[in-house]
mmCIF file of C-alpha atoms in Angstrom:
data_model
loop_
_atom_site.group_PDB
_atom_site.id
_atom_site.type_symbol
_atom_site.label_atom_id
_atom_site.label_comp_id
_atom_site.label_asym_id
_atom_site.label_seq_id
_atom_site.Cartn_x
_atom_site.Cartn_y
_atom_site.Cartn_z
ATOM 1 C CA UNK A 1 0.000 0.000 0.000
ATOM 2 C CA UNK A 2 1.239 3.439 -0.928
ATOM 3 C CA UNK A 3 1.330 5.519 2.241
ATOM 4 C CA UNK A 4 3.092 8.073 4.387
ATOM 5 C CA UNK A 5 3.205 7.776 8.162
ATOM 6 C CA UNK A 6 4.310 10.689 10.342
ATOM 7 C CA UNK A 7 5.727 10.254 13.809
ATOM 8 C CA UNK A 8 7.567 12.234 16.447
ATOM 9 C CA UNK A 9 4.881 14.666 17.494
ATOM 10 C CA UNK A 10 4.092 15.470 21.107
ATOM 11 C CA UNK A 11 4.224 18.107 23.807
ATOM 12 C CA UNK A 12 7.297 20.333 23.880
ATOM 13 C CA UNK A 13 8.187 23.522 25.731
ATOM 14 C CA UNK A 14 8.724 26.825 23.922
ATOM 15 C CA UNK A 15 12.294 27.266 22.742
ATOM 16 C CA UNK A 16 12.912 23.538 22.552
ATOM 17 C CA UNK A 17 13.444 21.312 19.504
ATOM 18 C CA UNK A 18 11.582 18.384 17.980
ATOM 19 C CA UNK A 19 12.195 16.175 14.969
ATOM 20 C CA UNK A 20 9.337 14.720 12.959
ATOM 21 C CA UNK A 21 9.739 11.691 10.726
ATOM 22 C CA UNK A 22 7.740 10.676 7.688
ATOM 23 C CA UNK A 23 8.129 7.034 6.705
ATOM 24 C CA UNK A 24 7.114 6.163 3.160
ATOM 25 C CA UNK A 25 6.083 2.785 1.834
ATOM 26 C CA UNK A 26 4.690 1.301 -1.354
ATOM 27 C CA UNK A 27 6.712 3.461 -3.755
ATOM 28 C CA UNK A 28 10.313 4.344 -4.609
ATOM 29 C CA UNK A 29 10.862 7.196 -2.166
ATOM 30 C CA UNK A 30 13.959 8.576 -3.863
ATOM 31 C CA UNK A 31 12.016 9.274 -7.054
ATOM 32 C CA UNK A 32 9.795 11.893 -5.395
ATOM 33 C CA UNK A 33 10.020 15.367 -3.952
ATOM 34 C CA UNK A 34 8.500 15.738 -0.495
ATOM 35 C CA UNK A 35 6.893 18.547 1.445
ATOM 36 C CA UNK A 36 5.528 19.362 4.896
ATOM 37 C CA UNK A 37 2.344 21.262 5.661
ATOM 38 C CA UNK A 38 0.631 22.087 8.950
ATOM 39 C CA UNK A 39 -2.746 23.061 10.334
ATOM 40 C CA UNK A 40 -3.159 24.902 13.620
ATOM 41 C CA UNK A 41 -6.211 23.898 15.695
ATOM 42 C CA UNK A 42 -9.364 25.198 14.037
ATOM 43 C CA UNK A 43 -7.358 26.990 11.337
ATOM 44 C CA UNK A 44 -6.523 26.544 7.691
ATOM 45 C CA UNK A 45 -3.669 24.797 5.921
ATOM 46 C CA UNK A 46 -0.147 26.181 5.654
ATOM 47 C CA UNK A 47 2.697 25.008 3.433
ATOM 48 C CA UNK A 48 6.046 24.864 5.285
ATOM 49 C CA UNK A 49 8.848 23.432 3.192
ATOM 50 C CA UNK A 50 9.854 21.286 0.247
ATOM 51 C CA UNK A 51 12.790 19.084 -0.695
ATOM 52 C CA UNK A 52 13.572 18.015 -4.239
ATOM 53 C CA UNK A 53 14.796 14.559 -5.110
ATOM 54 C CA UNK A 54 18.543 13.931 -5.243
ATOM 55 C CA UNK A 55 18.595 13.902 -9.036
ATOM 56 C CA UNK A 56 17.508 17.549 -8.824
ATOM 57 C CA UNK A 57 20.104 18.331 -6.186
ATOM 58 C CA UNK A 58 17.956 17.652 -3.131
ATOM 59 C CA UNK A 59 17.526 21.397 -2.778
ATOM 60 C CA UNK A 60 14.995 22.926 -0.409
ATOM 61 C CA UNK A 61 12.438 25.739 -0.146
ATOM 62 C CA UNK A 62 10.897 27.220 3.012
ATOM 63 C CA UNK A 63 8.021 29.414 4.054
ATOM 64 C CA UNK A 64 9.117 32.652 5.707
ATOM 65 C CA UNK A 65 7.391 31.633 8.958
ATOM 66 C CA UNK A 66 9.790 28.730 9.492
ATOM 67 C CA UNK A 67 12.902 29.640 7.497
ATOM 68 C CA UNK A 68 15.961 29.509 9.729
ATOM 69 C CA UNK A 69 14.161 27.486 12.420
ATOM 70 C CA UNK A 70 12.943 24.396 10.537
ATOM 71 C CA UNK A 71 15.007 22.082 8.331
ATOM 72 C CA UNK A 72 13.661 19.491 5.935
ATOM 73 C CA UNK A 73 15.882 16.557 4.989
ATOM 74 C CA UNK A 74 15.622 13.097 3.551
ATOM 75 C CA UNK A 75 17.231 9.680 3.869
ATOM 76 C CA UNK A 76 16.423 7.819 0.683
ATOM 77 C CA UNK A 77 18.048 4.619 1.969
ATOM 78 C CA UNK A 78 15.454 4.513 4.756
ATOM 79 C CA UNK A 79 12.552 6.080 2.797
ATOM 80 C CA UNK A 80 12.175 8.752 5.456
ATOM 81 C CA UNK A 81 11.708 12.498 5.286
ATOM 82 C CA UNK A 82 12.473 14.571 8.353
ATOM 83 C CA UNK A 83 11.402 17.916 9.713
ATOM 84 C CA UNK A 84 13.785 19.296 12.312
ATOM 85 C CA UNK A 85 12.051 22.033 14.272
ATOM 86 C CA UNK A 86 14.145 24.321 16.470
ATOM 87 C CA UNK A 87 13.287 27.320 18.652
ATOM 88 C CA UNK A 88 9.682 26.251 18.787
ATOM 89 C CA UNK A 89 7.005 28.818 19.552
ATOM 90 C CA UNK A 90 3.487 28.410 20.885
ATOM 91 C CA UNK A 91 2.194 29.391 17.446
ATOM 92 C CA UNK A 92 3.871 26.288 15.985
ATOM 93 C CA UNK A 93 1.209 24.184 17.695
ATOM 94 C CA UNK A 94 -0.472 22.287 14.863
ATOM 95 C CA UNK A 95 -1.014 18.992 13.122
ATOM 96 C CA UNK A 96 1.926 18.443 10.781
ATOM 97 C CA UNK A 97 1.371 16.611 7.498
ATOM 98 C CA UNK A 98 3.964 14.981 5.283
ATOM 99 C CA UNK A 99 3.161 14.901 1.569
ATOM 100 C CA UNK A 100 4.556 13.493 -1.656
ATOM 101 C CA UNK A 101 4.747 15.369 -4.956
ATOM 102 C CA UNK A 102 2.591 13.826 -7.641
ATOM 103 C CA UNK A 103 4.317 12.186 -10.617
ATOM 104 C CA UNK A 104 1.676 13.877 -12.793
ATOM 105 C CA UNK A 105 2.491 17.484 -12.029
ATOM 106 C CA UNK A 106 5.329 19.368 -10.381
ATOM 107 C CA UNK A 107 4.524 21.012 -7.044
ATOM 108 C CA UNK A 108 1.156 19.305 -6.642
ATOM 109 C CA UNK A 109 1.027 17.018 -3.626
ATOM 110 C CA UNK A 110 -1.381 14.156 -4.091
ATOM 111 C CA UNK A 111 -0.431 11.831 -1.236
ATOM 112 C CA UNK A 112 -0.786 12.962 2.382
ATOM 113 C CA UNK A 113 0.013 11.255 5.661
ATOM 114 C CA UNK A 114 -2.455 11.131 8.533
ATOM 115 C CA UNK A 115 -0.654 13.874 10.422
ATOM 116 C CA UNK A 116 1.095 14.166 13.767
ATOM 117 C CA UNK A 117 0.160 16.672 16.462
ATOM 118 C CA UNK A 118 2.785 19.010 17.883
ATOM 119 C CA UNK A 119 1.833 21.007 20.959
ATOM 120 C CA UNK A 120 4.168 23.779 22.089
ATOM 121 C CA UNK A 121 3.307 24.832 25.612
ATOM 122 C CA UNK A 122 4.995 25.518 28.917
ATOM 123 C CA UNK B 1 3.085 36.119 -1.624
ATOM 124 C CA UNK B 2 0.000 35.174 -3.604
ATOM 125 C CA UNK B 3 -3.176 35.604 -1.556
ATOM 126 C CA UNK B 4 -6.028 33.173 -2.109
ATOM 127 C CA UNK B 5 -9.620 33.994 -1.258
ATOM 128 C CA UNK B 6 -12.677 31.758 -1.325
ATOM 129 C CA UNK B 7 -16.384 32.417 -1.364
ATOM 130 C CA UNK B 8 -18.580 31.692 0.325
ATOM 131 C CA UNK B 9 -16.868 30.938 3.631
ATOM 132 C CA UNK B 10 -19.697 28.551 4.427
ATOM 133 C CA UNK B 11 -22.883 27.307 2.864
ATOM 134 C CA UNK B 12 -25.807 25.071 3.711
ATOM 135 C CA UNK B 13 -27.140 22.756 1.064
ATOM 136 C CA UNK B 14 -29.398 19.747 0.681
ATOM 137 C CA UNK B 15 -28.601 16.301 -0.646
ATOM 138 C CA UNK B 16 -28.861 16.431 -4.417
ATOM 139 C CA UNK B 17 -28.055 20.141 -4.684
ATOM 140 C CA UNK B 18 -25.500 21.508 -7.121
ATOM 141 C CA UNK B 19 -22.839 23.428 -5.221
ATOM 142 C CA UNK B 20 -20.270 25.892 -6.575
ATOM 143 C CA UNK B 21 -17.320 27.317 -4.641
ATOM 144 C CA UNK B 22 -15.232 30.166 -5.970
ATOM 145 C CA UNK B 23 -11.503 30.743 -5.448
ATOM 146 C CA UNK B 24 -9.589 33.843 -6.477
ATOM 147 C CA UNK B 25 -5.846 34.464 -6.600
ATOM 148 C CA UNK B 26 -4.311 37.896 -5.991
ATOM 149 C CA UNK B 27 -2.271 37.504 -9.175
ATOM 150 C CA UNK B 28 -2.285 35.192 -12.156
ATOM 151 C CA UNK B 29 -1.349 31.589 -11.449
ATOM 152 C CA UNK B 30 -2.087 30.059 -14.855
ATOM 153 C CA UNK B 31 -3.778 26.746 -14.010
ATOM 154 C CA UNK B 32 -1.575 25.815 -11.035
ATOM 155 C CA UNK B 33 -4.540 25.392 -8.734
ATOM 156 C CA UNK B 34 -5.568 22.405 -6.611
ATOM 157 C CA UNK B 35 -8.690 21.643 -4.609
ATOM 158 C CA UNK B 36 -8.769 19.627 -1.386
ATOM 159 C CA UNK B 37 -11.552 18.183 0.734
ATOM 160 C CA UNK B 38 -11.102 17.865 4.481
ATOM 161 C CA UNK B 39 -13.348 16.203 7.033
ATOM 162 C CA UNK B 40 -12.993 16.810 10.786
ATOM 163 C CA UNK B 41 -9.983 15.083 12.295
ATOM 164 C CA UNK B 42 -8.789 13.819 8.929
ATOM 165 C CA UNK B 43 -5.987 14.733 6.551
ATOM 166 C CA UNK B 44 -6.862 16.751 3.452
ATOM 167 C CA UNK B 45 -7.812 14.696 0.431
ATOM 168 C CA UNK B 46 -6.740 15.845 -3.003
ATOM 169 C CA UNK B 47 -9.623 16.234 -5.447
ATOM 170 C CA UNK B 48 -8.446 18.284 -8.422
ATOM 171 C CA UNK B 49 -5.131 19.504 -9.791
ATOM 172 C CA UNK B 50 -4.208 21.773 -12.682
ATOM 173 C CA UNK B 51 -7.496 23.578 -12.053
ATOM 174 C CA UNK B 52 -9.632 20.994 -13.832
ATOM 175 C CA UNK B 53 -7.941 17.574 -13.749
ATOM 176 C CA UNK B 54 -9.595 15.023 -11.501
ATOM 177 C CA UNK B 55 -7.379 13.088 -9.104
ATOM 178 C CA UNK B 56 -7.523 9.351 -9.759
ATOM 179 C CA UNK B 57 -10.367 7.728 -7.847
ATOM 180 C CA UNK B 58 -12.298 10.952 -7.245
ATOM 181 C CA UNK B 59 -15.902 10.736 -8.460
ATOM 182 C CA UNK B 60 -16.862 12.694 -11.542
ATOM 183 C CA UNK B 61 -19.459 14.694 -9.618
ATOM 184 C CA UNK B 62 -16.516 16.928 -8.716
ATOM 185 C CA UNK B 63 -15.300 19.303 -11.397
ATOM 186 C CA UNK B 64 -13.042 22.312 -11.541
ATOM 187 C CA UNK B 65 -12.582 25.168 -13.937
ATOM 188 C CA UNK B 66 -10.757 28.433 -14.365
ATOM 189 C CA UNK B 67 -7.410 29.908 -15.256
ATOM 190 C CA UNK B 68 -5.451 32.987 -14.338
ATOM 191 C CA UNK B 69 -7.031 34.379 -11.188
ATOM 192 C CA UNK B 70 -10.564 32.969 -11.008
ATOM 193 C CA UNK B 71 -11.454 29.351 -10.352
ATOM 194 C CA UNK B 72 -14.469 27.272 -9.370
ATOM 195 C CA UNK B 73 -15.133 23.888 -7.805
ATOM 196 C CA UNK B 74 -18.515 22.359 -8.556
ATOM 197 C CA UNK B 75 -20.188 19.376 -6.924
ATOM 198 C CA UNK B 76 -22.938 18.324 -9.292
ATOM 199 C CA UNK B 77 -25.164 16.433 -6.856
ATOM 200 C CA UNK B 78 -24.277 16.767 -3.194
ATOM 201 C CA UNK B 79 -24.227 13.530 -1.220
ATOM 202 C CA UNK B 80 -23.975 13.005 2.559
ATOM 203 C CA UNK B 81 -20.279 12.119 2.303
ATOM 204 C CA UNK B 82 -19.538 15.467 0.631
ATOM 205 C CA UNK B 83 -20.255 17.557 3.696
ATOM 206 C CA UNK B 84 -16.782 18.841 4.544
ATOM 207 C CA UNK B 85 -14.486 21.844 4.239
ATOM 208 C CA UNK B 86 -12.990 22.578 0.824
ATOM 209 C CA UNK B 87 -9.704 24.405 0.258
ATOM 210 C CA UNK B 88 -8.098 25.766 -2.881
ATOM 211 C CA UNK B 89 -4.313 25.997 -3.111
ATOM 212 C CA UNK B 90 -2.000 27.674 -5.596
ATOM 213 C CA UNK B 91 1.278 26.023 -6.517
ATOM 214 C CA UNK B 92 2.397 28.469 -9.170
ATOM 215 C CA UNK B 93 5.089 29.984 -6.954
ATOM 216 C CA UNK B 94 6.601 29.768 -3.483
ATOM 217 C CA UNK B 95 5.267 30.022 -0.888
ATOM 218 C CA UNK B 96 2.394 27.772 -1.873
ATOM 219 C CA UNK B 97 -0.743 29.269 -0.338
ATOM 220 C CA UNK B 98 -4.251 28.128 0.496
ATOM 221 C CA UNK B 99 -7.618 29.774 0.552
ATOM 222 C CA UNK B 100 -9.301 30.051 3.965
ATOM 223 C CA UNK B 101 -11.709 27.223 3.206
ATOM 224 C CA UNK B 102 -15.418 26.803 2.482
ATOM 225 C CA UNK B 103 -17.434 24.733 4.920
ATOM 226 C CA UNK B 104 -20.271 22.848 3.257
ATOM 227 C CA UNK B 105 -22.967 21.968 5.776
ATOM 228 C CA UNK B 106 -26.317 20.267 5.756
ATOM 229 C CA UNK B 107 -29.429 22.376 5.307
#
């Protein structure tokens, strides 16, 4: 089955760090770009960051709200994408979704994980 | 950044109704527009990409149209499973941005 499973969410204090993992299965992970999105409680969706596949340099893009604090990376040998989150703020509280770029169109993300909740609170 | 707006923000409709949701971009995005459906407590589900192309497995009662700055999502005959929140998203340029959502409720 083609799927993405996020893990690593939980309760963390402001200023601390957390690393989320996204484990892929059912497809050749290294052939796809990956992205993270989030949704604060009762709010809309927000795109966070993007990592291209290694054949395109594995380069990254970030939203201004997380640039310099969050880092997206990938381990193709393990089929895992990561989101390293540093200097967390209360406003980072959200469900975080891992997504895969569609093979049909660049920058459209057709496969989403179930999400993992991150709560930033003292 | 490209701002996305949606109208209405919410609507009430009956089973069998035809429903249309509008999405507008603050600048031209060609056809780089996707639509998502989200139910409470669930991840978004992709419905349409490239403004009018149906995601595999999505029923044909969903359709999309538009190009440039103005787009629409239409549900031809609303069914109980369609009551949800719908989001449009532009992927023409970074940062990718979403509309605020349209909640479709039961009349």
